[in-house]
Amino acid sequence: MSTLEIRGLQVSVNTDAGAVEILKGVDLTIKSGETHAIMGPNGSGKSTLAYSIAGHPKYSITGGTVTLDGVDLLEMTVDERAKAGLFLAMQYPVEVPGVSVSNFLRTAATALRGEAPKLRTWVGEVKDAMEALKMDPAFATRNVNEGFSGGEKKRHEIMQLELLKPKIAILDETDSGLDVDALRIVSEGVVRAKEANNLGVLLITHYTRILRYIKPDFVHVFANGKIVEEGGAELAEKLEANGYAEYVGS
């Protein structure tokens, strides 16, 4: 069992007008096998939470703690956080020209496992993951995210999730830009990874459509840089019906 524990997290970002506080004291605990959905309006701080936990240099931690299995994540570099078992699927995955998908994945797996995967076994793992996500085998030879469609980028993120086997996965609006078929395939990949590895999932989204495939154990409403309401799956249905108006200004 693993536990990601966030306590009193406060985060600011520097602007031309000075530092602006985005997160205003976030408390959240995610354990292995749990799925937590964070929902909220644009600009509420959901993505800031994801990137701050992952270690993006744009964000300054001004208060609070983040630990994974009792170890301070905030003292770690980005790659150390990944090696500790943290995974971030980005809303807008970056392009990596000159690096093929297959080389990228094997290099990442080597860094996490401490040794290079046996080639024959690794080829089989990649093939199985690509088939499950309905990806063309030629995809492995392409440069990472270069010229990828939105759906291809998201499938590639979930392929990493399945192959790298983290302890805790943060999925930042993985459903954005996906058509109905791609949403189902990507969601099924998340569910497979969760079941295979007892994965803890923090799913950031605006809409309930992805929650029809990835059933949340807990739903948290995010507004004005903090969690303002918590509940079960029924809370997501309430948000779908009524929107976020009652939480703005909380």
CSV table of C-alpha atoms in Angstrom, one decimal:
chain,number,residue,atom,x,y,z
A,1,MET,CA,0.0,0.0,0.0
A,2,SER,CA,1.2,3.5,-0.9
A,3,THR,CA,-0.2,6.8,0.3
A,4,LEU,CA,0.2,10.3,-1.2
A,5,GLU,CA,-0.6,12.8,1.5
A,6,ILE,CA,-1.0,16.5,0.8
A,7,ARG,CA,-1.4,18.8,3.8
A,8,GLY,CA,-2.0,22.6,3.8
A,9,LEU,CA,-0.4,23.0,0.4
A,10,GLN,CA,0.0,26.6,-0.6
A,11,VAL,CA,1.4,27.5,-4.0
A,12,SER,CA,2.2,30.8,-5.8
A,13,VAL,CA,3.3,31.7,-9.3
A,14,ASN,CA,5.4,34.7,-10.2
A,15,THR,CA,3.8,37.2,-12.7
A,16,ASP,CA,4.8,40.7,-13.9
A,17,ALA,CA,2.7,42.1,-11.1
A,18,GLY,CA,4.4,39.9,-8.5
A,19,ALA,CA,3.7,36.6,-6.8
A,20,VAL,CA,0.1,35.4,-7.1
A,21,GLU,CA,-1.2,32.8,-4.7
A,22,ILE,CA,-3.0,29.9,-6.6
A,23,LEU,CA,-3.4,27.2,-4.0
A,24,LYS,CA,-4.6,28.3,-0.6
A,25,GLY,CA,-4.3,25.3,1.7
A,26,VAL,CA,-5.1,22.0,0.0
A,27,ASP,CA,-5.6,18.8,2.1
A,28,LEU,CA,-5.9,15.5,0.3
A,29,THR,CA,-4.9,11.9,0.9
A,30,ILE,CA,-4.8,9.3,-1.9
A,31,LYS,CA,-4.1,5.6,-1.2
A,32,SER,CA,-3.3,2.6,-3.4
A,33,GLY,CA,-6.4,1.3,-5.2
A,34,GLU,CA,-8.4,4.6,-4.8
A,35,THR,CA,-9.7,6.8,-7.5
A,36,HIS,CA,-10.1,10.5,-6.6
A,37,ALA,CA,-11.7,12.9,-9.1
A,38,ILE,CA,-11.1,16.6,-8.8
A,39,MET,CA,-13.6,18.8,-10.6
A,40,GLY,CA,-13.9,22.5,-10.8
A,41,PRO,CA,-14.2,25.6,-13.0
A,42,ASN,CA,-11.4,26.9,-15.2
A,43,GLY,CA,-8.8,28.8,-13.2
A,44,SER,CA,-9.6,27.2,-9.9
A,45,GLY,CA,-6.1,25.7,-9.5
A,46,LYS,CA,-6.6,22.0,-10.5
A,47,SER,CA,-3.7,21.9,-12.9
A,48,THR,CA,-1.5,23.9,-10.5
A,49,LEU,CA,-2.1,21.2,-8.0
A,50,ALA,CA,-1.0,18.5,-10.4
A,51,TYR,CA,2.1,20.3,-11.6
A,52,SER,CA,3.2,21.4,-8.2
A,53,ILE,CA,3.1,17.8,-6.9
A,54,ALA,CA,5.2,16.7,-9.9
A,55,GLY,CA,7.8,19.5,-9.4
A,56,HIS,CA,7.2,22.0,-12.2
A,57,PRO,CA,9.7,24.9,-11.6
A,58,LYS,CA,7.1,27.5,-12.5
A,59,TYR,CA,5.3,27.0,-9.2
A,60,SER,CA,6.6,28.1,-5.8
A,61,ILE,CA,5.6,26.1,-2.7
A,62,THR,CA,5.0,28.6,0.0
A,63,GLY,CA,3.5,26.3,2.6
A,64,GLY,CA,2.4,22.8,3.5
A,65,THR,CA,3.7,19.3,2.8
A,66,VAL,CA,3.5,16.6,0.2
A,67,THR,CA,4.7,13.1,1.1
A,68,LEU,CA,4.6,9.7,-0.7
A,69,ASP,CA,4.8,6.8,1.8
A,70,GLY,CA,6.1,9.3,4.4
A,71,VAL,CA,8.9,10.7,2.3
A,72,ASP,CA,9.0,14.4,1.5
A,73,LEU,CA,8.4,14.8,-2.3
A,74,LEU,CA,9.0,18.5,-2.2
A,75,GLU,CA,12.7,17.9,-1.4
A,76,MET,CA,13.0,15.7,-4.5
A,77,THR,CA,13.9,16.6,-8.1
A,78,VAL,CA,11.4,15.8,-10.8
A,79,ASP,CA,13.1,12.6,-11.8
A,80,GLU,CA,13.4,11.5,-8.2
A,81,ARG,CA,9.7,12.0,-7.7
A,82,ALA,CA,9.1,9.7,-10.8
A,83,LYS,CA,11.5,7.1,-9.4
A,84,ALA,CA,9.6,7.3,-6.0
A,85,GLY,CA,6.5,6.2,-7.9
A,86,LEU,CA,4.7,9.4,-9.0
A,87,PHE,CA,3.3,9.7,-12.5
A,88,LEU,CA,1.8,12.7,-14.3
A,89,ALA,CA,-0.2,12.5,-17.5
A,90,MET,CA,-0.1,16.0,-18.8
A,91,GLN,CA,-3.1,17.8,-20.4
A,92,TYR,CA,-0.8,19.0,-23.2
A,93,PRO,CA,2.1,16.5,-23.6
A,94,VAL,CA,5.2,18.0,-25.0
A,95,GLU,CA,7.0,17.0,-28.2
A,96,VAL,CA,10.5,15.5,-28.0
A,97,PRO,CA,12.0,15.7,-31.5
A,98,GLY,CA,14.7,13.1,-32.4
A,99,VAL,CA,13.6,10.6,-29.7
A,100,SER,CA,11.5,7.7,-30.8
A,101,VAL,CA,8.6,6.4,-28.7
A,102,SER,CA,10.3,3.0,-28.3
A,103,ASN,CA,13.6,4.6,-27.1
A,104,PHE,CA,11.9,7.0,-24.8
A,105,LEU,CA,9.9,4.2,-23.1
A,106,ARG,CA,12.8,1.8,-22.7
A,107,THR,CA,15.0,4.6,-21.3
A,108,ALA,CA,12.3,5.6,-18.8
A,109,ALA,CA,11.8,1.9,-17.8
A,110,THR,CA,15.5,1.5,-17.3
A,111,ALA,CA,15.7,4.6,-15.0
A,112,LEU,CA,12.8,3.3,-12.9
A,113,ARG,CA,13.9,-0.3,-12.7
A,114,GLY,CA,17.6,0.3,-12.2
A,115,GLU,CA,18.5,-1.9,-15.2
A,116,ALA,CA,17.5,-2.2,-18.8
A,117,PRO,CA,14.5,-4.5,-19.4
A,118,LYS,CA,15.4,-7.7,-21.3
A,119,LEU,CA,14.8,-6.8,-24.9
A,120,ARG,CA,12.6,-9.7,-25.9
A,121,THR,CA,10.4,-9.3,-22.8
A,122,TRP,CA,10.3,-5.5,-23.3
A,123,VAL,CA,9.2,-5.8,-27.0
A,124,GLY,CA,6.4,-8.1,-25.9
A,125,GLU,CA,5.3,-5.6,-23.1
A,126,VAL,CA,5.2,-2.7,-25.6
A,127,LYS,CA,3.4,-4.8,-28.2
A,128,ASP,CA,0.7,-5.8,-25.7
A,129,ALA,CA,0.2,-2.3,-24.5
A,130,MET,CA,-0.1,-0.9,-28.0
A,131,GLU,CA,-2.6,-3.6,-29.0
A,132,ALA,CA,-4.7,-2.9,-25.9
A,133,LEU,CA,-4.8,0.8,-26.7
A,134,LYS,CA,-5.5,0.1,-30.4
A,135,MET,CA,-2.3,1.8,-31.6
A,136,ASP,CA,-0.5,1.1,-34.9
A,137,PRO,CA,2.8,-0.8,-34.3
A,138,ALA,CA,4.5,1.8,-36.5
A,139,PHE,CA,3.8,4.3,-33.7
A,140,ALA,CA,6.8,3.0,-31.8
A,141,THR,CA,9.2,4.4,-34.4
A,142,ARG,CA,7.8,7.9,-34.4
A,143,ASN,CA,9.3,10.8,-32.4
A,144,VAL,CA,7.6,11.4,-29.1
A,145,ASN,CA,4.4,13.4,-29.6
A,146,GLU,CA,5.8,15.0,-32.8
A,147,GLY,CA,2.9,15.4,-35.2
A,148,PHE,CA,0.6,13.3,-32.9
A,149,SER,CA,-3.1,13.9,-32.9
A,150,GLY,CA,-4.7,14.8,-29.5
A,151,GLY,CA,-5.9,11.2,-29.2
A,152,GLU,CA,-2.5,9.7,-30.0
A,153,LYS,CA,-0.8,11.9,-27.4
A,154,LYS,CA,-3.3,10.7,-24.7
A,155,ARG,CA,-2.9,7.1,-25.7
A,156,HIS,CA,0.8,7.5,-25.5
A,157,GLU,CA,0.5,8.9,-21.9
A,158,ILE,CA,-1.6,5.9,-20.9
A,159,MET,CA,0.8,3.5,-22.5
A,160,GLN,CA,3.5,5.0,-20.3
A,161,LEU,CA,1.3,4.5,-17.3
A,162,GLU,CA,0.7,0.8,-18.1
A,163,LEU,CA,4.4,0.1,-18.8
A,164,LEU,CA,6.1,2.2,-16.1
A,165,LYS,CA,3.8,0.9,-13.2
A,166,PRO,CA,3.9,3.9,-10.8
A,167,LYS,CA,2.4,3.9,-7.3
A,168,ILE,CA,0.3,7.1,-7.8
A,169,ALA,CA,-0.9,8.6,-11.1
A,170,ILE,CA,-2.1,12.1,-11.6
A,171,LEU,CA,-4.1,12.5,-14.8
A,172,ASP,CA,-4.6,16.1,-15.8
A,173,GLU,CA,-7.7,16.4,-18.0
A,174,THR,CA,-6.8,13.2,-19.9
A,175,ASP,CA,-10.3,13.4,-21.4
A,176,SER,CA,-9.8,16.7,-23.1
A,177,GLY,CA,-9.8,16.6,-26.9
A,178,LEU,CA,-10.8,13.0,-27.1
A,179,ASP,CA,-13.7,11.6,-29.2
A,180,VAL,CA,-16.1,9.0,-27.8
A,181,ASP,CA,-14.0,6.0,-29.0
A,182,ALA,CA,-10.7,7.4,-27.9
A,183,LEU,CA,-12.1,8.3,-24.5
A,184,ARG,CA,-13.3,4.7,-23.9
A,185,ILE,CA,-10.0,3.2,-25.0
A,186,VAL,CA,-7.9,5.6,-22.9
A,187,SER,CA,-10.2,5.1,-19.9
A,188,GLU,CA,-10.0,1.3,-20.2
A,189,GLY,CA,-6.2,1.7,-20.1
A,190,VAL,CA,-6.4,3.6,-16.8
A,191,VAL,CA,-8.6,1.0,-15.3
A,192,ARG,CA,-6.3,-1.8,-16.5
A,193,ALA,CA,-3.3,-0.1,-14.9
A,194,LYS,CA,-5.2,0.5,-11.7
A,195,GLU,CA,-6.3,-3.1,-11.4
A,196,ALA,CA,-2.9,-4.6,-12.4
A,197,ASN,CA,-0.8,-2.5,-10.0
A,198,ASN,CA,-3.2,-1.4,-7.2
A,199,LEU,CA,-2.7,2.1,-8.5
A,200,GLY,CA,-3.8,5.2,-6.7
A,201,VAL,CA,-5.4,7.7,-9.2
A,202,LEU,CA,-5.9,11.5,-9.0
A,203,LEU,CA,-8.1,12.3,-11.9
A,204,ILE,CA,-8.6,16.0,-12.8
A,205,THR,CA,-11.5,16.7,-15.1
A,206,HIS,CA,-14.3,19.2,-15.9
A,207,TYR,CA,-16.8,16.7,-17.1
A,208,THR,CA,-18.5,13.5,-15.9
A,209,ARG,CA,-18.2,11.6,-19.2
A,210,ILE,CA,-14.8,10.1,-18.2
A,211,LEU,CA,-16.2,9.1,-14.8
A,212,ARG,CA,-18.6,6.8,-16.6
A,213,TYR,CA,-15.6,4.6,-17.4
A,214,ILE,CA,-13.3,5.4,-14.5
A,215,LYS,CA,-15.5,5.1,-11.4
A,216,PRO,CA,-14.4,7.5,-8.7
A,217,ASP,CA,-14.4,6.5,-5.0
A,218,PHE,CA,-14.2,10.1,-4.0
A,219,VAL,CA,-15.1,13.4,-5.7
A,220,HIS,CA,-13.6,16.7,-4.6
A,221,VAL,CA,-14.9,20.1,-5.8
A,222,PHE,CA,-12.0,22.6,-6.4
A,223,ALA,CA,-12.7,26.3,-6.4
A,224,ASN,CA,-10.5,29.4,-5.7
A,225,GLY,CA,-7.5,27.3,-4.9
A,226,LYS,CA,-8.9,24.9,-2.4
A,227,ILE,CA,-11.2,22.0,-2.0
A,228,VAL,CA,-14.7,23.3,-1.1
A,229,GLU,CA,-16.8,20.1,-1.1
A,230,GLU,CA,-16.2,16.4,-1.0
A,231,GLY,CA,-18.4,13.3,-1.6
A,232,GLY,CA,-18.9,10.2,-3.7
A,233,ALA,CA,-19.8,9.7,-7.3
A,234,GLU,CA,-23.2,11.3,-6.7
A,235,LEU,CA,-21.4,14.6,-6.3
A,236,ALA,CA,-20.1,14.5,-9.9
A,237,GLU,CA,-23.7,14.0,-11.1
A,238,LYS,CA,-24.8,17.1,-9.1
A,239,LEU,CA,-22.0,19.1,-10.7
A,240,GLU,CA,-23.0,17.9,-14.2
A,241,ALA,CA,-26.6,19.1,-13.5
A,242,ASN,CA,-25.9,22.3,-11.7
A,243,GLY,CA,-22.5,23.5,-12.7
A,244,TYR,CA,-20.0,25.3,-10.4
A,245,ALA,CA,-21.9,28.6,-9.8
A,246,GLU,CA,-22.6,27.9,-6.1
A,247,TYR,CA,-18.9,27.4,-5.4
A,248,VAL,CA,-17.5,30.5,-7.2
A,249,GLY,CA,-16.4,33.0,-4.5
A,250,SER,CA,-16.1,30.2,-1.8
